Amino acid sequence: AQTVTQSQPEMSVQEAETVTLSCTYDTSESDYYLFWYKQPPSRQMILVIRQEAYKQQNATENRFSVNFQKAAKSFSLKISDSQLGDAAMYFCAYRGGSEKLVFGKGTKLTVNP
Amino acid sequence: DSGVTQTPKHLITATGQRVTLRCSPRSGDLSVYWYQQSLDQGLQFLIQYYNGEERAKGNILERFSAQQFPDLHSELNLSSLELGDSALYFCASSVTSGRVYEQYFGPGTRLTVT
């Protein structure tokens, strides 16, 4: 079974600074997708970024980028120029052949003004 | 706004009772997924329906059941409720059953069992 591990329960960053959230996963599949979801206090799950395992190039969406290391099974999220609105729980998720999303436990990000 | 709607937003009920949670997927989406978010278990996949048929099952209790109707809306039925069933229940939808498409989440239904 696939597992996703987020080793940082909580992180904090100063406004305008850069922060990296870590995620590792375990799978025997070769074809899969990885996602980062954001869950603000409203509890809505918002897709931040996705990465296809077959693509070597790291995905980027505005201030959000990933560092995908397939051999190490690592998928970290970098948030640049952090804003107060980035404060939220961030979940790393894996999706393979079974289509269901497997989530990590989450990292609570605090942004300090 | 993801386009996925869930009703009700909040539900408070007593142990032993039965409730029904409703989900309307985004227009055109054929696949519906149900997830449970609790403090103990985190976010867990429960079940998936695709165009009216059950597609995959996860950690769904026998007391729970779901269905997807011809108009593609889905309902999650929870019966013989226990205190531990208190959680946030999410519905998500995607265009089709395939690996390429993202799942878009509804706002969730918060269930409190007293």
PDB file of C-alpha atoms in Angstrom, chain A residues 8-69:
ATOM      1  CA  GLN A   8       6.877  18.550   9.884  1.00  0.00           C
ATOM      2  CA  PRO A   9       3.647  18.921  11.883  1.00  0.00           C
ATOM      3  CA  GLU A  10       4.136  22.681  12.065  1.00  0.00           C
ATOM      4  CA  MET A  11       6.230  25.286  10.257  1.00  0.00           C
ATOM      5  CA  SER A  12       6.422  29.039  10.473  1.00  0.00           C
ATOM      6  CA  VAL A  13       7.743  31.694   8.104  1.00  0.00           C
ATOM      7  CA  GLN A  14       8.055  35.461   8.056  1.00  0.00           C
ATOM      8  CA  GLU A  15       5.985  37.322   5.542  1.00  0.00           C
ATOM      9  CA  ALA A  16       7.871  37.745   2.215  1.00  0.00           C
ATOM     10  CA  GLU A  17      10.296  34.942   3.095  1.00  0.00           C
ATOM     11  CA  THR A  18      10.582  31.465   1.563  1.00  0.00           C
ATOM     12  CA  VAL A  19       9.564  28.219   3.228  1.00  0.00           C
ATOM     13  CA  THR A  20       9.862  24.581   2.170  1.00  0.00           C
ATOM     14  CA  LEU A  21       7.458  21.859   3.284  1.00  0.00           C
ATOM     15  CA  SER A  22       8.667  18.268   3.123  1.00  0.00           C
ATOM     16  CA  CYS A  23       6.907  15.155   1.905  1.00  0.00           C
ATOM     17  CA  THR A  24       8.093  11.618   1.260  1.00  0.00           C
ATOM     18  CA  TYR A  25       6.116   8.734  -0.122  1.00  0.00           C
ATOM     19  CA  ASP A  26       6.408   5.034  -0.610  1.00  0.00           C
ATOM     20  CA  THR A  27       5.129   3.181  -3.647  1.00  0.00           C
ATOM     21  CA  SER A  28       6.022   0.339  -5.983  1.00  0.00           C
ATOM     22  CA  GLU A  29       4.140   1.921  -8.886  1.00  0.00           C
ATOM     23  CA  SER A  30       6.034   3.644 -11.665  1.00  0.00           C
ATOM     24  CA  ASP A  31       3.218   5.833 -12.935  1.00  0.00           C
ATOM     25  CA  TYR A  32       1.577   8.174 -10.452  1.00  0.00           C
ATOM     26  CA  TYR A  33       0.739  11.758  -9.613  1.00  0.00           C
ATOM     27  CA  LEU A  34       1.618  13.867  -6.601  1.00  0.00           C
ATOM     28  CA  PHE A  35      -0.309  16.855  -5.299  1.00  0.00           C
ATOM     29  CA  TRP A  36      -0.164  19.549  -2.685  1.00  0.00           C
ATOM     30  CA  TYR A  37      -3.490  20.683  -1.266  1.00  0.00           C
ATOM     31  CA  LYS A  38      -4.049  23.699   0.942  1.00  0.00           C
ATOM     32  CA  GLN A  39      -6.701  23.721   3.665  1.00  0.00           C
ATOM     33  CA  PRO A  40      -7.276  27.193   5.165  1.00  0.00           C
ATOM     34  CA  PRO A  41      -9.366  27.735   8.304  1.00  0.00           C
ATOM     35  CA  SER A  42     -12.486  27.603   6.109  1.00  0.00           C
ATOM     36  CA  ARG A  43     -11.690  23.852   5.713  1.00  0.00           C
ATOM     37  CA  GLN A  44     -11.998  23.995   1.930  1.00  0.00           C
ATOM     38  CA  MET A  45      -9.468  21.728   0.191  1.00  0.00           C
ATOM     39  CA  ILE A  46      -7.722  23.735  -2.518  1.00  0.00           C
ATOM     40  CA  LEU A  47      -5.382  22.198  -5.082  1.00  0.00           C
ATOM     41  CA  VAL A  48      -2.080  24.081  -5.081  1.00  0.00           C
ATOM     42  CA  ILE A  49       0.099  22.161  -7.502  1.00  0.00           C
ATOM     43  CA  ARG A  50       0.503  18.758  -9.108  1.00  0.00           C
ATOM     44  CA  GLN A  51       3.411  16.746 -10.480  1.00  0.00           C
ATOM     45  CA  GLU A  52       3.324  13.823 -12.892  1.00  0.00           C
ATOM     46  CA  ALA A  53       5.890  11.173 -12.002  1.00  0.00           C
ATOM     47  CA  TYR A  54       6.968  10.714 -15.613  1.00  0.00           C
ATOM     48  CA  LYS A  55       7.945  14.380 -15.935  1.00  0.00           C
ATOM     49  CA  GLN A  56      11.454  15.267 -14.821  1.00  0.00           C
ATOM     50  CA  GLN A  57      10.744  18.986 -14.800  1.00  0.00           C
ATOM     51  CA  ASN A  58       9.530  20.327 -11.476  1.00  0.00           C
ATOM     52  CA  ALA A  59       6.056  21.881 -11.512  1.00  0.00           C
ATOM     53  CA  THR A  60       5.632  25.597 -10.814  1.00  0.00           C
ATOM     54  CA  GLU A  61       2.524  27.664 -10.154  1.00  0.00           C
ATOM     55  CA  ASN A  62       3.310  31.318  -9.507  1.00  0.00           C
ATOM     56  CA  ARG A  63       4.934  31.492  -6.031  1.00  0.00           C
ATOM     57  CA  PHE A  64       4.602  27.738  -5.502  1.00  0.00           C
ATOM     58  CA  SER A  65       7.095  25.220  -6.830  1.00  0.00           C
ATOM     59  CA  VAL A  66       8.044  21.656  -6.066  1.00  0.00           C
ATOM     60  CA  ASN A  67      11.281  19.735  -5.795  1.00  0.00           C
ATOM     61  CA  PHE A  68      10.463  16.267  -7.078  1.00  0.00           C
ATOM     62  CA  GLN A  69      13.141  13.649  -6.458  1.00  0.00           C
TER      63      GLN A  69
END
